[in-house]
Tab-separated table of C-alpha atoms and ligand atoms in Angstrom:
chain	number	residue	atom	x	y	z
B	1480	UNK	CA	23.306	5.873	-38.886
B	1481	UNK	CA	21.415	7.852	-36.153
B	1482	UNK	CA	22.375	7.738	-32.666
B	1483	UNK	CA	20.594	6.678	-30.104
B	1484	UNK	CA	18.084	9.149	-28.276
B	1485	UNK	CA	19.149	9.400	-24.583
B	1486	UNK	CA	16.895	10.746	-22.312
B	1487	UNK	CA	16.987	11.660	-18.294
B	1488	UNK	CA	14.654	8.574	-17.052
B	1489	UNK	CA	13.543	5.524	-19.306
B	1490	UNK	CA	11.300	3.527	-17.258
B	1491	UNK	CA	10.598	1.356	-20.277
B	1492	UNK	CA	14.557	0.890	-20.391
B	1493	UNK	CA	13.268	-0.406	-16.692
B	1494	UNK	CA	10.774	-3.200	-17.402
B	1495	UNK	CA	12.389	-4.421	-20.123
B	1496	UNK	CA	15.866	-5.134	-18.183
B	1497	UNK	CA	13.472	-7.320	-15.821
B	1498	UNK	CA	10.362	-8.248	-18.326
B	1499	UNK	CA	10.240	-11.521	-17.557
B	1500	UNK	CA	10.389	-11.318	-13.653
B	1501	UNK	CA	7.539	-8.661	-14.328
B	1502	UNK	CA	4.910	-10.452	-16.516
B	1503	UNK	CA	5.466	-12.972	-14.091
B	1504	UNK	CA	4.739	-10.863	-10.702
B	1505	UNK	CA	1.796	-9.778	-12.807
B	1506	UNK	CA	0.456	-13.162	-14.006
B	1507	UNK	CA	0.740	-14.081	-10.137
B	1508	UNK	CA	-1.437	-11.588	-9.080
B	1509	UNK	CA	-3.953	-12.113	-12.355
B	1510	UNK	CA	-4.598	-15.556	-11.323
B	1511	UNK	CA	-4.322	-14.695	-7.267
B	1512	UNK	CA	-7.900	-12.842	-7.404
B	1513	UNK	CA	-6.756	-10.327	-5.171
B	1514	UNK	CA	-6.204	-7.040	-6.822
B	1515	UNK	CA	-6.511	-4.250	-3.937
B	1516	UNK	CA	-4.693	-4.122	-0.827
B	1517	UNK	CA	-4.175	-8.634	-0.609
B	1518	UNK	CA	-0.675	-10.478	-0.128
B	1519	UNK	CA	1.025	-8.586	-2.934
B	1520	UNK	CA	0.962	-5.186	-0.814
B	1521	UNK	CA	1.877	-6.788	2.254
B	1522	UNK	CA	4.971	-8.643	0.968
B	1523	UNK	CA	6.183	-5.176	-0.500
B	1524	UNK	CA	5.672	-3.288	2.612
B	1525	UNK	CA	7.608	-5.786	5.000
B	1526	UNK	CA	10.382	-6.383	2.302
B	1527	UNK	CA	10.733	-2.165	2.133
B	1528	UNK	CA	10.496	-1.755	5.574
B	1529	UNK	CA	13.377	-4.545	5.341
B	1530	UNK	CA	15.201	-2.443	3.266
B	1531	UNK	CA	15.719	0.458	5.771
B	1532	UNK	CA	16.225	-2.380	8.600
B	1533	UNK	CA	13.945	-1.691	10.859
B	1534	UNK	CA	10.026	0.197	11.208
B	1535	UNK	CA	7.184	0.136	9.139
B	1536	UNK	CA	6.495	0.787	6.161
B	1537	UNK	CA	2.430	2.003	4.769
B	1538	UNK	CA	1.720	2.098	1.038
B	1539	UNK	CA	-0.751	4.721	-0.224
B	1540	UNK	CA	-2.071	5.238	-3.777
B	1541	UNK	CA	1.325	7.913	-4.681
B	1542	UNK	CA	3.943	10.178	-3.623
B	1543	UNK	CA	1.895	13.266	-2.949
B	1544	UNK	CA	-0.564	11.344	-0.687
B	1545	UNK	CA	2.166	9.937	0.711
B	1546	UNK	CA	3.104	13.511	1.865
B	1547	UNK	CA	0.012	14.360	3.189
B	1548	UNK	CA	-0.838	11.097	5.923
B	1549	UNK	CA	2.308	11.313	7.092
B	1550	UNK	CA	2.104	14.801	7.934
B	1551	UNK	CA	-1.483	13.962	9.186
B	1552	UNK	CA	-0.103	10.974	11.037
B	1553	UNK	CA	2.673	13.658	12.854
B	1554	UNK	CA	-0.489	15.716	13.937
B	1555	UNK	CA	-0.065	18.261	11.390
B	1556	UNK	CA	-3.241	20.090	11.178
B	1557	UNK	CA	-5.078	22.342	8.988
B	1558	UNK	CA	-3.693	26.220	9.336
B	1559	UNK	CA	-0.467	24.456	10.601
B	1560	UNK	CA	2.952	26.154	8.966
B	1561	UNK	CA	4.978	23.355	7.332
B	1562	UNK	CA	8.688	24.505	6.365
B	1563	UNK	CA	9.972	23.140	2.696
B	1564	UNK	CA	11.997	23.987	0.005
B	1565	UNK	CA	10.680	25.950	-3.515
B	1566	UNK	CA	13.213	24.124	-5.210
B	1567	UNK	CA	10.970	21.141	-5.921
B	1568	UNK	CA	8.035	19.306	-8.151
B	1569	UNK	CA	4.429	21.034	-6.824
B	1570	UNK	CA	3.812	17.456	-5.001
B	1571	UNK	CA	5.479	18.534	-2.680
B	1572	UNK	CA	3.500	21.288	-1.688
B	1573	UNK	CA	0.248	19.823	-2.734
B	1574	UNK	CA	0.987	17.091	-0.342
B	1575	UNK	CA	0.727	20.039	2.634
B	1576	UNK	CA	-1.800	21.611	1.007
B	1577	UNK	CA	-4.452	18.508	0.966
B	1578	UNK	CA	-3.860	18.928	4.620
B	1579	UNK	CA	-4.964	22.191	4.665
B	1580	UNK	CA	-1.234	23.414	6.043
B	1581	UNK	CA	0.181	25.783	4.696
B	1582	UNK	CA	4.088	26.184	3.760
B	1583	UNK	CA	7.305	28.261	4.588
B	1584	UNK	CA	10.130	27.717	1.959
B	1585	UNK	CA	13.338	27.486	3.779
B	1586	UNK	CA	16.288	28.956	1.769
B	1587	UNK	CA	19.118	26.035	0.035
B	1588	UNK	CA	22.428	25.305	0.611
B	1589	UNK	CA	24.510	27.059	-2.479
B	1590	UNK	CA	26.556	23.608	-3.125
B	1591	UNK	CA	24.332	20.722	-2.586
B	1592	UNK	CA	20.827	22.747	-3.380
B	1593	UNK	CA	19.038	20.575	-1.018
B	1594	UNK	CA	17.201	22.998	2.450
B	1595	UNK	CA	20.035	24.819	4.351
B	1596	UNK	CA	20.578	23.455	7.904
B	1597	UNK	CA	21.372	27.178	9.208
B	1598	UNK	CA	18.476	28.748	7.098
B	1599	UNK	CA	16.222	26.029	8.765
B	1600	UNK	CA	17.282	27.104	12.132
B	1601	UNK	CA	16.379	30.776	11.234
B	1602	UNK	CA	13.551	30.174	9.686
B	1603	UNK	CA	12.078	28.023	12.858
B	1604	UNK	CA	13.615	30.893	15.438
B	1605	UNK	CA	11.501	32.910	13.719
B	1606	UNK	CA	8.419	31.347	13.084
B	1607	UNK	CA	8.842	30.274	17.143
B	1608	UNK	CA	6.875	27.030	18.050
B	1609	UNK	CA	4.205	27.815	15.069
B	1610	UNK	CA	6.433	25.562	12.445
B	1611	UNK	CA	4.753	22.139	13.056
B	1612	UNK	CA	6.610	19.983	10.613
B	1613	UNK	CA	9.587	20.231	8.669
B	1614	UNK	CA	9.862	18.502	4.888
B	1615	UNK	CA	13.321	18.600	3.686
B	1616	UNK	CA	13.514	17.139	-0.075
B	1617	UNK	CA	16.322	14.862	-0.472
B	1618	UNK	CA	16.241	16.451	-4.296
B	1619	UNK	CA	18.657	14.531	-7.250
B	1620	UNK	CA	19.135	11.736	-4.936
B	1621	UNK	CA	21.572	13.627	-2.324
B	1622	UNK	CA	19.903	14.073	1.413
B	1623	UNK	CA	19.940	17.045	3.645
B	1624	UNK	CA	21.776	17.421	6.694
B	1625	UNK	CA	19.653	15.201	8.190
B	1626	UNK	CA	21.399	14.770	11.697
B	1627	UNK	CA	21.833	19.095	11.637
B	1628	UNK	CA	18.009	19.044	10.863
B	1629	UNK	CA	16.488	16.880	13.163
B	1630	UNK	CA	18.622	18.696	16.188
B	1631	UNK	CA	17.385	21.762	15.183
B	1632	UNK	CA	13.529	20.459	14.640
B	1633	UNK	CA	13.668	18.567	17.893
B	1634	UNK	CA	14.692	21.899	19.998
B	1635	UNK	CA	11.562	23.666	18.445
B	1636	UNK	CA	9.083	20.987	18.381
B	1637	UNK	CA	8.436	20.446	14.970
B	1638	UNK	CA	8.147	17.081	13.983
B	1639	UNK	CA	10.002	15.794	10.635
B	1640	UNK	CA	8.914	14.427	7.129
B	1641	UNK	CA	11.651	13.782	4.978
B	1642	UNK	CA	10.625	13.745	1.077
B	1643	UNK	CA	12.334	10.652	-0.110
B	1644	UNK	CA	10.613	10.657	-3.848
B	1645	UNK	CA	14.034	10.788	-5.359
B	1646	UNK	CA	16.228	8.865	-2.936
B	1647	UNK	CA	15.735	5.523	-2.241
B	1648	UNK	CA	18.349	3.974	-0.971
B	1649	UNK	CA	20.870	6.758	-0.284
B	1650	UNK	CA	22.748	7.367	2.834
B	1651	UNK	CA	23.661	10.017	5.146
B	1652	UNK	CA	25.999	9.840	8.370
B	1653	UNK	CA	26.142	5.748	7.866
B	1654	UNK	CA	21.991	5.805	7.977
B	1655	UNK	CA	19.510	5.462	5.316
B	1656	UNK	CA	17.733	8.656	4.082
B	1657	UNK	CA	14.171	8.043	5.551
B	1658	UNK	CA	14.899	6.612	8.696
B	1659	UNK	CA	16.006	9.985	10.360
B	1660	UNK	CA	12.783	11.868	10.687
B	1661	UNK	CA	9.772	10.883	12.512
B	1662	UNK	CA	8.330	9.822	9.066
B	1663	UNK	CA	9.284	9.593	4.988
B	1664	UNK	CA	7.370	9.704	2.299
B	1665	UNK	CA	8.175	7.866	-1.145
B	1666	UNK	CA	7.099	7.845	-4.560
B	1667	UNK	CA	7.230	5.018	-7.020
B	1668	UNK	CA	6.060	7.019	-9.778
B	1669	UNK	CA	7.614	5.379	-12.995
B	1670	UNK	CA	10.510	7.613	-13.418
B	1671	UNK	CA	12.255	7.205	-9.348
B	1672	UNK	CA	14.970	5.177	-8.874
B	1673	UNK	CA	11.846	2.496	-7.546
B	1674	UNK	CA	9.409	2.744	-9.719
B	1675	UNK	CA	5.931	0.977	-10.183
B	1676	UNK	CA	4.356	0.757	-14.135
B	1677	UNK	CA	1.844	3.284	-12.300
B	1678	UNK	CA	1.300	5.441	-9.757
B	1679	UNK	CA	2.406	4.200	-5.702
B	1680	UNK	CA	3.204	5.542	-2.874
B	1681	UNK	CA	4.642	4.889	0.846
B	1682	UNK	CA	4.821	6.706	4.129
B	1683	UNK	CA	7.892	5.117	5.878
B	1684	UNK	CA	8.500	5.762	9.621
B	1685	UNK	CA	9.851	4.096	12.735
B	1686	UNK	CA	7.574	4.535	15.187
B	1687	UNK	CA	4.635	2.028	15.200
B	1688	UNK	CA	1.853	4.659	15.924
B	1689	UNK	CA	2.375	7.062	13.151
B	1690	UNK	CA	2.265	3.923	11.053
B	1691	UNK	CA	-0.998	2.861	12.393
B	1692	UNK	CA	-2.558	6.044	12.077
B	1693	UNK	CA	-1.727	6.311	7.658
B	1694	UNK	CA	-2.835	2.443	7.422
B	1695	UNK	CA	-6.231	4.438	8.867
B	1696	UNK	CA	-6.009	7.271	7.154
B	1697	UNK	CA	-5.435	5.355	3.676
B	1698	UNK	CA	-8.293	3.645	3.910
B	1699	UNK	CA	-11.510	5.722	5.467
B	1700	UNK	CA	-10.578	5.660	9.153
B	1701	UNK	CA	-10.755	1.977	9.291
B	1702	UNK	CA	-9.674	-0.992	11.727
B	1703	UNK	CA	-12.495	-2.905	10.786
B	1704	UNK	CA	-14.335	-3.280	8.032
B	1705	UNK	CA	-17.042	-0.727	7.378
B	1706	UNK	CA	-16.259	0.817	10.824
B	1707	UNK	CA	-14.332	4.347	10.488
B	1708	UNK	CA	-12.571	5.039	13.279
B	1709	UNK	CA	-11.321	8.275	12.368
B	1710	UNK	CA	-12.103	10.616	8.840
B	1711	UNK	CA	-10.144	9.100	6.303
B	1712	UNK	CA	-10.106	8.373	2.355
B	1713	UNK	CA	-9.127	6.229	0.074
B	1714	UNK	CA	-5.583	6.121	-1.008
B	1715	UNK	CA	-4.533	2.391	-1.803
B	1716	UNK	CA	-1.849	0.542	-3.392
B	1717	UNK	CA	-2.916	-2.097	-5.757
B	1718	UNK	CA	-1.757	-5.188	-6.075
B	1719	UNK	CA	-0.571	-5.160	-9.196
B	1720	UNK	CA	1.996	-2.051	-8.157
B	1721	UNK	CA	3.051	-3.981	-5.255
B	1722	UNK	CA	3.839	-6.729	-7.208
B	1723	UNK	CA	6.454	-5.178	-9.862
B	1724	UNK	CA	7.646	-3.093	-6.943
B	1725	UNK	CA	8.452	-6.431	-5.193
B	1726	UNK	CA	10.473	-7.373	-8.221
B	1727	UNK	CA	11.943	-3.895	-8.943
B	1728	UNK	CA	13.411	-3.551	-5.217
B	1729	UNK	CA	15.210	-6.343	-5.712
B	1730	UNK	CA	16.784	-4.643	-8.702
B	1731	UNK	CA	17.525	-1.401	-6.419
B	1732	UNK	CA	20.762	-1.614	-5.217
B	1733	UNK	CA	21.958	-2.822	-8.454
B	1734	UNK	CA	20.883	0.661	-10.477
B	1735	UNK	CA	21.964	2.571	-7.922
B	1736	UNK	CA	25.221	0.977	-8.034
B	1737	UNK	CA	25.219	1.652	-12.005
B	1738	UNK	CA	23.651	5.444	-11.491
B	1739	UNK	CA	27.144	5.930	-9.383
B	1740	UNK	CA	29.451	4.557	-11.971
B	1741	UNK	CA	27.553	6.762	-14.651
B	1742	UNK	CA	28.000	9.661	-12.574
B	1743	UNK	CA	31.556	8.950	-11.395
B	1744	UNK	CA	32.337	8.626	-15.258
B	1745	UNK	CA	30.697	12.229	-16.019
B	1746	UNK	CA	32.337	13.708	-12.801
B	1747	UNK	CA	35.502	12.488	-14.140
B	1748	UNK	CA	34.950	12.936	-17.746
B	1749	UNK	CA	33.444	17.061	-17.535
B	1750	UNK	CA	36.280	17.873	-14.542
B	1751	UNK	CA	37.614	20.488	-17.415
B	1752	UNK	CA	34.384	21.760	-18.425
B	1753	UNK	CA	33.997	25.157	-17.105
B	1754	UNK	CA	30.366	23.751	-15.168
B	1755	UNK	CA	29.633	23.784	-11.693
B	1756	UNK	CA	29.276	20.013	-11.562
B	1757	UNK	CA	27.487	18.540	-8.158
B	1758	UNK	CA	28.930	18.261	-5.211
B	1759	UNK	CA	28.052	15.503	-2.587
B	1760	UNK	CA	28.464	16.586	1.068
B	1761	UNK	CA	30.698	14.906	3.396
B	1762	UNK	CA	28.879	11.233	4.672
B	1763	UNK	CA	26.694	11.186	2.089
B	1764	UNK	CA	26.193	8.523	-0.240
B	1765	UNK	CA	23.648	9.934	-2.922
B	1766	UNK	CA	21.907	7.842	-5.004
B	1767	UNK	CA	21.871	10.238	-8.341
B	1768	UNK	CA	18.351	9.870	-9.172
B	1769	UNK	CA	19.218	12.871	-11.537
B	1770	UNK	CA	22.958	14.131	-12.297
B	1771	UNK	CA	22.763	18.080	-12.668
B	1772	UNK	CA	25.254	20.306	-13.630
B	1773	UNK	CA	25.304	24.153	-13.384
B	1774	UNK	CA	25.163	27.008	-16.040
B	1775	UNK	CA	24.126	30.336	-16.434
B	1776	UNK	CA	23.989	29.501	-19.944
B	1777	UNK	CA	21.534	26.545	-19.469
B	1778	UNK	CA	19.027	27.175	-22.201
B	1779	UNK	CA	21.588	26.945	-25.000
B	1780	UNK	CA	23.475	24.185	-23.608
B	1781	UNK	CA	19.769	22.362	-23.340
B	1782	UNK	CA	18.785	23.070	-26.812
B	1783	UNK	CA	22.174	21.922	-28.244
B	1784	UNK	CA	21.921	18.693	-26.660
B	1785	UNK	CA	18.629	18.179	-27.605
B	1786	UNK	CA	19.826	18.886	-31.007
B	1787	UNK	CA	22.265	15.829	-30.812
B	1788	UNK	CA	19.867	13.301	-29.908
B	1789	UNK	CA	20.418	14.025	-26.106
B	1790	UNK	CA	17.361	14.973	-24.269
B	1791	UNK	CA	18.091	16.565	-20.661
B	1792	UNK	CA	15.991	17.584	-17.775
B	1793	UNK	CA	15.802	20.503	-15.561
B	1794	UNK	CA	14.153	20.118	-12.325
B	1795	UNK	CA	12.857	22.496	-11.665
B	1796	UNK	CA	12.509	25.793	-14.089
B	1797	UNK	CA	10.328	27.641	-11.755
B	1798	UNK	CA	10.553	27.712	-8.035
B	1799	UNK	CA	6.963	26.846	-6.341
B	1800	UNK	CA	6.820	30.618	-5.041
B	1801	UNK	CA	7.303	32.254	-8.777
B	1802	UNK	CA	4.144	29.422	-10.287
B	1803	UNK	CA	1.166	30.975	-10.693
B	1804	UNK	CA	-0.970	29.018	-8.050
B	1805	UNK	CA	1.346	29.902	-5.612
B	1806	UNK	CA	3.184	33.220	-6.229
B	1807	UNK	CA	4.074	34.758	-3.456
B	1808	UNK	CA	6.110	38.080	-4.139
B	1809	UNK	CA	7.110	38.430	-0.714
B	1810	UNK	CA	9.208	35.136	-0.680
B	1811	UNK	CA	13.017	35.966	-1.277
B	1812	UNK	CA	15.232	33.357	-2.315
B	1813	UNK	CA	18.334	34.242	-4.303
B	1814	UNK	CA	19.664	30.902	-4.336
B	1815	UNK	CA	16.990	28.576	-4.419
B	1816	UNK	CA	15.875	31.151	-7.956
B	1817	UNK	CA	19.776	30.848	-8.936
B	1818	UNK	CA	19.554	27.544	-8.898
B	1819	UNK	CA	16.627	27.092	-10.772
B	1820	UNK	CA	17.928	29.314	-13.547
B	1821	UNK	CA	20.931	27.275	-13.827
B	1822	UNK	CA	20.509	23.496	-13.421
B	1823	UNK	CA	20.446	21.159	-16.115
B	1824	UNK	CA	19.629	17.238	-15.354
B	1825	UNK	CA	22.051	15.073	-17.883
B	1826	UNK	CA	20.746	11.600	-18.696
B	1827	UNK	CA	21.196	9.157	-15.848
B	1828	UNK	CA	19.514	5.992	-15.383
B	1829	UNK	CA	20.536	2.337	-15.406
B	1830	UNK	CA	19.822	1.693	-18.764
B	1831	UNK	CA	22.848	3.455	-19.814
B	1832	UNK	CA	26.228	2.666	-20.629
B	1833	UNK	CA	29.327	4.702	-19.588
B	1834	UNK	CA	29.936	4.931	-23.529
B	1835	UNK	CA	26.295	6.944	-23.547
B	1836	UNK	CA	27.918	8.952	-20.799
B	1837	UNK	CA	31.199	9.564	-22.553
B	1838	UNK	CA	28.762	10.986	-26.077
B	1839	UNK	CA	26.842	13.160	-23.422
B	1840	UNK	CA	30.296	14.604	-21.929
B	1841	UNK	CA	31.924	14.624	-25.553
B	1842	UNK	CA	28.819	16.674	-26.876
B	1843	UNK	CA	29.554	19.057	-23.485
B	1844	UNK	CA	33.082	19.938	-24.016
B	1845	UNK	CA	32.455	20.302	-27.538
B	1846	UNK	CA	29.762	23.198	-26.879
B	1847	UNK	CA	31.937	24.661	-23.695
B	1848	UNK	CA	34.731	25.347	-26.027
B	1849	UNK	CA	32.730	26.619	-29.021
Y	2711	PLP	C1	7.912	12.538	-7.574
Y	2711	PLP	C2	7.998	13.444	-6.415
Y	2711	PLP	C3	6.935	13.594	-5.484
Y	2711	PLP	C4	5.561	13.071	-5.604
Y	2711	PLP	O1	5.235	12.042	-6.270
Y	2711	PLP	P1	3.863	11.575	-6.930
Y	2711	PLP	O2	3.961	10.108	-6.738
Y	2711	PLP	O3	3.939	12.009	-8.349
Y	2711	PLP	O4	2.723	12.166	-6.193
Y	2711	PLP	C5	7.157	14.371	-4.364
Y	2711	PLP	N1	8.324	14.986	-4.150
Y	2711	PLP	C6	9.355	14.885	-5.012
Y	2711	PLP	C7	10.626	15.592	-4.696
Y	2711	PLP	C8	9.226	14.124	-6.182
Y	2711	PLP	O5	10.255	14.046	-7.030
């Protein structure tokens, strides 16, 4: 008999847990005759902006837009240096380059491979009062040193974005990730810990201004109808998004809560391993939207895995200043390109079973002592 194929994200592992709530949400908004930007939309945003207890919270069309009006909303503007991270998916950067910014990568922390809090102090000493933003990615699920980085952005006047694609819900020094800048952006592509059966995005953020400014910018500049206020475009949520998002936030908590059993199980399970397995940060509650373990001898572990039915992720090969659109030879970064030669993203997700996690670890051990 053939084992079951495990891979790092099932998002059809996803609907199916909730199918029927689904096809219901969807029938609702079928039969509702409102399909862009109606009821549907507007119960998701106040229920999300719920979720992080206070603020507002803007849906836009996806992650990467997402990015970009909040930055916009900060007063980021084109020519504008925006400090991130290379160790992350091009949306990232594509979000500050529809702006017309452009970006500084800020060197990682060795341990938790999200931005350095010391690096981002040099990097904004040195690029004095010219840094206008700062996006730190809260990357596998574990935030930055969020109360570190928003000292240090505050005392040079840059304003902060923090890239939430891959943390919903996780928590640093007792807060939620997102509600320490002046603004987050989310994703709800398929595969994030909330997920839509398409593409979504939100700009979260506390202030009621900046929020005001992306519901203009989302939707050409308007107040009113057919009256632009300001230049915008069109980057809407549609109702039939907001509608399974509705459902699959209420299902949030719940695979987080399974995501950290999984990974508790594989911390416990590949202690003996001989990999550098994560490490969360003190005060931080991650939310393991991917587990990733370290190895210079990633490639063979990847293809051995694969071989067993076990299909793993790394995120990200190639750091954003080594890609081709955006090489940049003068860019140093020995530990963000470390990383990126190293990590490995095992299967986590809720549709798994700590019995999948005990094959994945079996399968490990088995190739570490080889
Ligand atoms: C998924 C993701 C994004 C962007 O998301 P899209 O919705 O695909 O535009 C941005 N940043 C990070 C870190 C992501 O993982």
């Amino acid at each position: 008999m053939s084992e079951k194929i495990l891979l790092t994200a099932d998002p059809k592992a996803g609907y199916e847990a909730h199918a029927a709530e689904i096809k219901a949400a969807i029938d609702r908004v079928l039969a509702g005759g409102h399909y862009i930007l109606g009821p549907e939309v507007e119960g998701f945003e106040r229920e999300f902006a719920q979720y992080h207890g206070t603020g507002a919270v803007v849906t836009v069309a996806n992650g990467t837009d997402a990015i970009e009006l909040g930055l916009g909303a900060l007063g980021v503007r084109p020519g504008d240096l925006v400090a991130t991270v290379a160790n992350t998916v091009s949306a990232t950067l594509a979000g500050i380059q529809q702006l017309g910014a452009k970006p500084v990568f800020v060197e990682i922390d060795a341990a938790t491979m999200v931005m350095s809090a010391v690096a981002l102090e040099e990097t904004l000493a040195r690029h004095r009062g010219v840094v206008k933003a700062v996006v730190p990615v809260h990357l596998y699920g574990h935030p930055a040193d969020m109360p570190a980085m928003v000292a240090s952005a505050r005392r040079h006047g840059a304003k902060v974005l923090e890239d939430c694609a891959q943390s919903h819900g996780a928590v640093v020094a007792g807060r939620k990730a997102g509600t320490w800048g002046d603004a987050a952006a989310y994703s709800f592509y398929p595969t994030k810990n909330l997920g839509a059966l398409g593409d979504g995005g939100a700009v979260y953020t506390g202030d009621a201004a900046v929020a005001d400014r992306v519901r203009l910018l989302r939707q050409y500049g308007w107040r009113t109808r057919y009256v632009s206020e300001i230049p915008g475009r069109n980057s809407r949520l549609d109702e039939l998004q907001a509608a399974v998002l509705r459902v699959n936030l209420r299902h949030l908590e719940a695979g987080n809560a399974k995501r950290r059993a999984l990974a508790a199980r594989y911390l416990a399970q590949l202690a003996t391993s001989g990999l550098v397995l994560p490490t969360v940060a003190a005060g931080v509650t991650p939310v393991w939207h991917q587990f990733t373990v370290r190895t210079p001898r990633r490639d063979g572990l990847q293809s051995q895995l694969a071989a067993r039915g076990i299909r793993c992720g790394v995120l990200y090969p190639v750091p954003l200043h080594r890609q081709p659109a955006y090489a940049d030879a003068a860019t140093n970064l020995p530990l963000t390109e470390r990383a990126c030669a190293e990590v490995l993203c095992l299967p986590v997700h809720p549709g798994l079973e700590l019995a999948d996690v005990d094959r994945v670890a079996g399968e490990i051990i088995r190739w570490a002592s080889a």
